[in-house]
Short mmCIF file of C-alpha atoms in Angstrom, two decimals:
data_model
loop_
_atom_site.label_atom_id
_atom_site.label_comp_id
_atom_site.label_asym_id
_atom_site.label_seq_id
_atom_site.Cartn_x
_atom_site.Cartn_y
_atom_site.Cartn_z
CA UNK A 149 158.44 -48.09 -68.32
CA UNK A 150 158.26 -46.21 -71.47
CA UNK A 151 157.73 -42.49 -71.87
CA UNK A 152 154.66 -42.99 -73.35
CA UNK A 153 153.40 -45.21 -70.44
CA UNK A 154 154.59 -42.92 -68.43
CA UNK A 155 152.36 -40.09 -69.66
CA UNK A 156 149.28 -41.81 -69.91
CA UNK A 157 146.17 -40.35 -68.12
CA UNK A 158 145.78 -43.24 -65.45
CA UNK A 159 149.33 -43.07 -65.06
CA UNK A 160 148.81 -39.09 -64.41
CA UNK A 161 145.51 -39.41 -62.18
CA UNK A 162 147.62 -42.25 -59.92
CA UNK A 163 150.42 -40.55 -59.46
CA UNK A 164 148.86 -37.06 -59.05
CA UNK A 165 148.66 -35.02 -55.14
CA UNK A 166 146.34 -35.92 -52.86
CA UNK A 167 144.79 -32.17 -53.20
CA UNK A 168 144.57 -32.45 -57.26
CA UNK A 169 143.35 -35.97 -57.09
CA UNK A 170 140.54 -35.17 -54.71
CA UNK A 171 139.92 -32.32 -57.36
CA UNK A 172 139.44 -35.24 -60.21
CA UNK A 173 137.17 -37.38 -57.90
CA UNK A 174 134.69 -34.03 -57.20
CA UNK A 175 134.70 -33.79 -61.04
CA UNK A 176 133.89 -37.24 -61.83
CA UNK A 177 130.57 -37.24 -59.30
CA UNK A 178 129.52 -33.63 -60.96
CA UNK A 179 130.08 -35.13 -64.56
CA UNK A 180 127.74 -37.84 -63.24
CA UNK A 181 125.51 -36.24 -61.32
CA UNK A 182 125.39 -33.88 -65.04
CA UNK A 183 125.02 -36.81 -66.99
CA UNK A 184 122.34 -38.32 -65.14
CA UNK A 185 119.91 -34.88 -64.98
CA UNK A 186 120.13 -34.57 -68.54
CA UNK A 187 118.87 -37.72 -69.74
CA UNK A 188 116.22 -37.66 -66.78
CA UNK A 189 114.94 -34.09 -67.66
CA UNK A 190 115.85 -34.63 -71.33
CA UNK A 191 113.16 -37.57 -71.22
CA UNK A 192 111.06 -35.43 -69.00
CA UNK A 193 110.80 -32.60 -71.59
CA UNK A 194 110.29 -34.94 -74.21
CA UNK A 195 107.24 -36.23 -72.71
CA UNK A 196 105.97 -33.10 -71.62
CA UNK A 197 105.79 -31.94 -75.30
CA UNK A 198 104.54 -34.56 -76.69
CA UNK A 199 101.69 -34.87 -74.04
CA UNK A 200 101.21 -31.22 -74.64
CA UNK A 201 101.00 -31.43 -78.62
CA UNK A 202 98.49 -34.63 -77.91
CA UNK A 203 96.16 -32.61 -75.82
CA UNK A 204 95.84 -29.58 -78.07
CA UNK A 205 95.41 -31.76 -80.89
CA UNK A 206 92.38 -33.21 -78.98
CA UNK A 207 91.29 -30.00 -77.63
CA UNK A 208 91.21 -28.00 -80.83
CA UNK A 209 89.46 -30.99 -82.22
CA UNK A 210 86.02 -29.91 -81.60
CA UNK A 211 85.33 -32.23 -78.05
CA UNK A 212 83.21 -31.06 -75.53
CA UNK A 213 84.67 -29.93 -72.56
CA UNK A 214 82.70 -31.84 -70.50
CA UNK A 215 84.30 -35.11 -72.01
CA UNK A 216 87.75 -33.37 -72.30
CA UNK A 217 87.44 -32.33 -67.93
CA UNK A 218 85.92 -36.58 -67.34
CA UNK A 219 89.05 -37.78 -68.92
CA UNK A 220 91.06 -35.54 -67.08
CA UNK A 221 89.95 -36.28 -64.23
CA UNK A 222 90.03 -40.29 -64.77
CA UNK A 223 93.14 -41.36 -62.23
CA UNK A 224 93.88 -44.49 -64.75
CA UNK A 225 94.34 -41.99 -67.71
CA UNK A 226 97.87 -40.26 -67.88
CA UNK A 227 97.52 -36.70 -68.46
CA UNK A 228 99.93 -34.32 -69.00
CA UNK A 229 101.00 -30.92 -67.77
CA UNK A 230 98.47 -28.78 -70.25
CA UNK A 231 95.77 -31.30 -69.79
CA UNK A 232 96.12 -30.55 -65.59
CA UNK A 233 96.07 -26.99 -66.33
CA UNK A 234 92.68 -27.04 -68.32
CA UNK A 235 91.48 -29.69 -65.50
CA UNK A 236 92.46 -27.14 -62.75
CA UNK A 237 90.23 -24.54 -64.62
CA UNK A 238 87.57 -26.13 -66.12
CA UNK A 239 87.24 -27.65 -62.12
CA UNK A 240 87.06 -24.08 -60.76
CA UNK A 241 84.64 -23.09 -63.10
CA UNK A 242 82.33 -25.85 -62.77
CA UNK A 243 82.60 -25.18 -58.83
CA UNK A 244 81.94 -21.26 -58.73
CA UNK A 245 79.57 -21.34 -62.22
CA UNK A 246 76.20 -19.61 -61.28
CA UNK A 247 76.75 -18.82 -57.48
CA UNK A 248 77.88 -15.36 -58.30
CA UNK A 249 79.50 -12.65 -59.98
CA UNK A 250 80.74 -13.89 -63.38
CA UNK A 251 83.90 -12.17 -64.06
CA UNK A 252 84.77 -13.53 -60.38
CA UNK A 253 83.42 -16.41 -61.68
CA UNK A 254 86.36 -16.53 -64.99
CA UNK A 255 88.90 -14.64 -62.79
CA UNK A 256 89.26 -17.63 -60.48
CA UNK A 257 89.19 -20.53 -62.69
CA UNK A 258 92.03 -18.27 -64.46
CA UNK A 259 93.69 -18.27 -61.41
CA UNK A 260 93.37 -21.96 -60.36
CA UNK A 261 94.94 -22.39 -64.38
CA UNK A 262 97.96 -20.38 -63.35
CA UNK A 263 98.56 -22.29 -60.06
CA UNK A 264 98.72 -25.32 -62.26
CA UNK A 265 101.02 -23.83 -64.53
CA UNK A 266 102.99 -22.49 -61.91
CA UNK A 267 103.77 -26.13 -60.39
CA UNK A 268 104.37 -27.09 -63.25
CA UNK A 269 106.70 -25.33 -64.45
CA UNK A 270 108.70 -25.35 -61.14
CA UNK A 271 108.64 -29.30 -62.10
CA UNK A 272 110.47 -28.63 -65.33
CA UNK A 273 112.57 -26.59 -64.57
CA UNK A 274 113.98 -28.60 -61.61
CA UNK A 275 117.36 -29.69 -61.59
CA UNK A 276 118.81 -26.47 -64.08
CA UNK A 277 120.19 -24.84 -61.58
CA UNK A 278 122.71 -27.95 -60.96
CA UNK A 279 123.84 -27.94 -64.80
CA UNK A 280 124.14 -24.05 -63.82
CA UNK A 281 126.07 -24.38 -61.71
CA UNK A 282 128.24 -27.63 -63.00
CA UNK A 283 128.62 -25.84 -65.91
CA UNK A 284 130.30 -22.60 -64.56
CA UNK A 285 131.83 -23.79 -61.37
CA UNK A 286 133.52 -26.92 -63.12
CA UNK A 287 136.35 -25.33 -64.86
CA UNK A 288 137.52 -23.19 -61.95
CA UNK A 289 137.46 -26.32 -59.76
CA UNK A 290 139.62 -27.85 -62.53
CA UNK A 291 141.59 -25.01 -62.73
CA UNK A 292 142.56 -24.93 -58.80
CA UNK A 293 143.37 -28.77 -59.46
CA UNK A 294 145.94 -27.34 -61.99
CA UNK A 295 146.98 -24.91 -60.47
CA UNK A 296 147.90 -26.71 -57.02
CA UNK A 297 149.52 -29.40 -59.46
CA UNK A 298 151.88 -27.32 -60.68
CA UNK A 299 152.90 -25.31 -57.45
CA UNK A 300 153.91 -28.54 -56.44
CA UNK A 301 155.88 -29.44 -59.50
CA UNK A 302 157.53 -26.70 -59.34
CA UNK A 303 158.04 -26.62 -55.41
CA UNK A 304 159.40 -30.21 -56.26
CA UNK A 305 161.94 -28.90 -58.74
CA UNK A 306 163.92 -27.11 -55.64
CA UNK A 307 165.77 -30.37 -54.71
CA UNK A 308 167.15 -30.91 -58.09
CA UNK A 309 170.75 -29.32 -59.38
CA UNK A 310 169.75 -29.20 -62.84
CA UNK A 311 165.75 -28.74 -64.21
CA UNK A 312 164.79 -30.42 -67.29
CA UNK A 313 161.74 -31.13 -69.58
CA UNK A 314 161.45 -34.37 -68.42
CA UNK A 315 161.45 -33.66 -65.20
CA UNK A 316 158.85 -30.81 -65.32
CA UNK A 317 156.27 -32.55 -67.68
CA UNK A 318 155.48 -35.41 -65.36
CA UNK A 319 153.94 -32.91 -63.08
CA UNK A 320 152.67 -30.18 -65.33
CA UNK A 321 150.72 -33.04 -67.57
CA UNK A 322 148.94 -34.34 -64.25
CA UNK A 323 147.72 -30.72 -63.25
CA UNK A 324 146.23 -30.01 -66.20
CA UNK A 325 144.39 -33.47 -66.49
CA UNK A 326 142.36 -31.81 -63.85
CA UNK A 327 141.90 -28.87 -65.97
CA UNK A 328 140.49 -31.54 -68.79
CA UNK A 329 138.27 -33.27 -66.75
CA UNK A 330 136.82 -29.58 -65.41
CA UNK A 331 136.01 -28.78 -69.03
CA UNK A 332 134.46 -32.13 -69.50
CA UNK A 333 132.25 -31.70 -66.46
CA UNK A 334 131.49 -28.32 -67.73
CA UNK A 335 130.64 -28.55 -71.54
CA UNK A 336 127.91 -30.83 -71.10
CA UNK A 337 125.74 -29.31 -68.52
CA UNK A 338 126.21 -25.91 -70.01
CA UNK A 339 125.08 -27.00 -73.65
CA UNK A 340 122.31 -29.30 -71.87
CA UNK A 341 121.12 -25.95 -69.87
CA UNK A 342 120.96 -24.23 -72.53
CA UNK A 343 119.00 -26.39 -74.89
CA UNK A 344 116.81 -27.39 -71.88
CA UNK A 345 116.02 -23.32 -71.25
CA UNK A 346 115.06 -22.29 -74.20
CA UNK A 347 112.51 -26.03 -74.67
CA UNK A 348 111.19 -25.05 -71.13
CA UNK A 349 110.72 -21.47 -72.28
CA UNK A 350 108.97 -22.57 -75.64
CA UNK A 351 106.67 -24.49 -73.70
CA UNK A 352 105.81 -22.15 -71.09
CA UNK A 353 104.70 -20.06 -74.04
CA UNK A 354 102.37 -22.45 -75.35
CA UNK A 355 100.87 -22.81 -71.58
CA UNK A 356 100.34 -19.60 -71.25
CA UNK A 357 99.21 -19.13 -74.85
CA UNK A 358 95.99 -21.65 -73.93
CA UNK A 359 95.21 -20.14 -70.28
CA UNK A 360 94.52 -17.30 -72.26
CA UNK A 361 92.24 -19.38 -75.45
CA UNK A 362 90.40 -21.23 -72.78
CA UNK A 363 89.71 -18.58 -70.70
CA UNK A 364 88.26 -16.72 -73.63
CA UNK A 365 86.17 -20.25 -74.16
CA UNK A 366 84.93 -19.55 -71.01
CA UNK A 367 84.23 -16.68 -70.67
CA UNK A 368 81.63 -17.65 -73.67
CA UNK A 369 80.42 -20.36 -71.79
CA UNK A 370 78.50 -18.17 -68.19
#
């Protein structure tokens, strides 16, 4: 077998420890496990902004609320996270309107609105803690792999009269393929986290943003 062949990365990963090849299997299921919550809450932001851009469109349209709160409320039409926010207060409202104090009246259908928006937000933000953590744990996991790898290259070199390149490389390229796969574990999840936090954030401004228009509707409408 060629040198080349030799030094190819299944030929590294097969021949690797049992300790640094464990390492590369841990990897492998985070990359996954990465891979798969970023397209799931990559599709899941997606839709949450474009539901939310629908509804405002259709809020600051002019309907009546009372339409606006019986569409909400239909269970065959799919409404979105800012649509179940103005359906949580517009419902409270409706509920408390005219049996009391007014301002108690607005202050609870303001806090029904931020119940809503607290669930939901605990819903988007779900699953960001993983890509956290994936993306800073990864490359020290990696870097054990390595590390291990090469103690025992280097442990292996004691039963040999004369060290040579060749007979270091073998075992100082298959440590640091764990090192590789760390970083490609990593990269990922922490640009995905990123990206994700500051969408989340942008949105969470624009809830927050109407809880405070609609209560000001509402407070027009005792």
């Amino acid at each position: 077998m060629n040198a080349a062949a030799d030094l190819s990365i299944l030929y590294l990963i097969t021949q690797a420890t049992l300790v640094v090849q464990l390492v590369m299997a841990l990897l492998v299921v985070v990359s996954l496990v990465s891979w798969t919550a970023i397209f799931s809450k990559g599709f899941a932001i997606r839709r949450a902004r474009s539901e939310t851009v629908a509804f405002e469109k259709t809020f600051w349209s002019g309907a009546e609320l009372s339409q606006l709160y019986q569409q909400a409320t239909n269970q065959r039409h799919r409404t979105g996270a800012l649509e179940r926010i103005f359906e949580a207060g517009m419902s409270e409202f409706l509920k408390t309107r005219g049996r009391g104090d007014a301002s108690a009246t607005l202050d609870g259908a303001r806090r029904a609105m931020r119940a809503t928006y607290q669930r939901e937000m605990d819903g988007l933000e779900s699953r960001l803690s993983f890509l956290a953590s994936a993306g800073s744990v990864s490359p020290y996991i990696g870097l054990f792999g390595t590390v291990w790898g090469i103690m025992h290259a280097f442990t292996g070199l004691a039963s040999l009269e004369q060290a040579t390149l060749a007979s270091v490389a073998p075992g100082i390229a298959e440590a640091l393929v764990a090192t590789a796969i760390g970083l490609f574990a990593a990269i990922p999840a922490v640009v995905a986290y990123n990206r994700f936090a500051h969408d989340i954030d942008r949105l969470a401004n624009r809830f927050e943003t109407f809880i405070e228009e609609f209560s000001n509707i509402l407070q027009r409408q005792r």
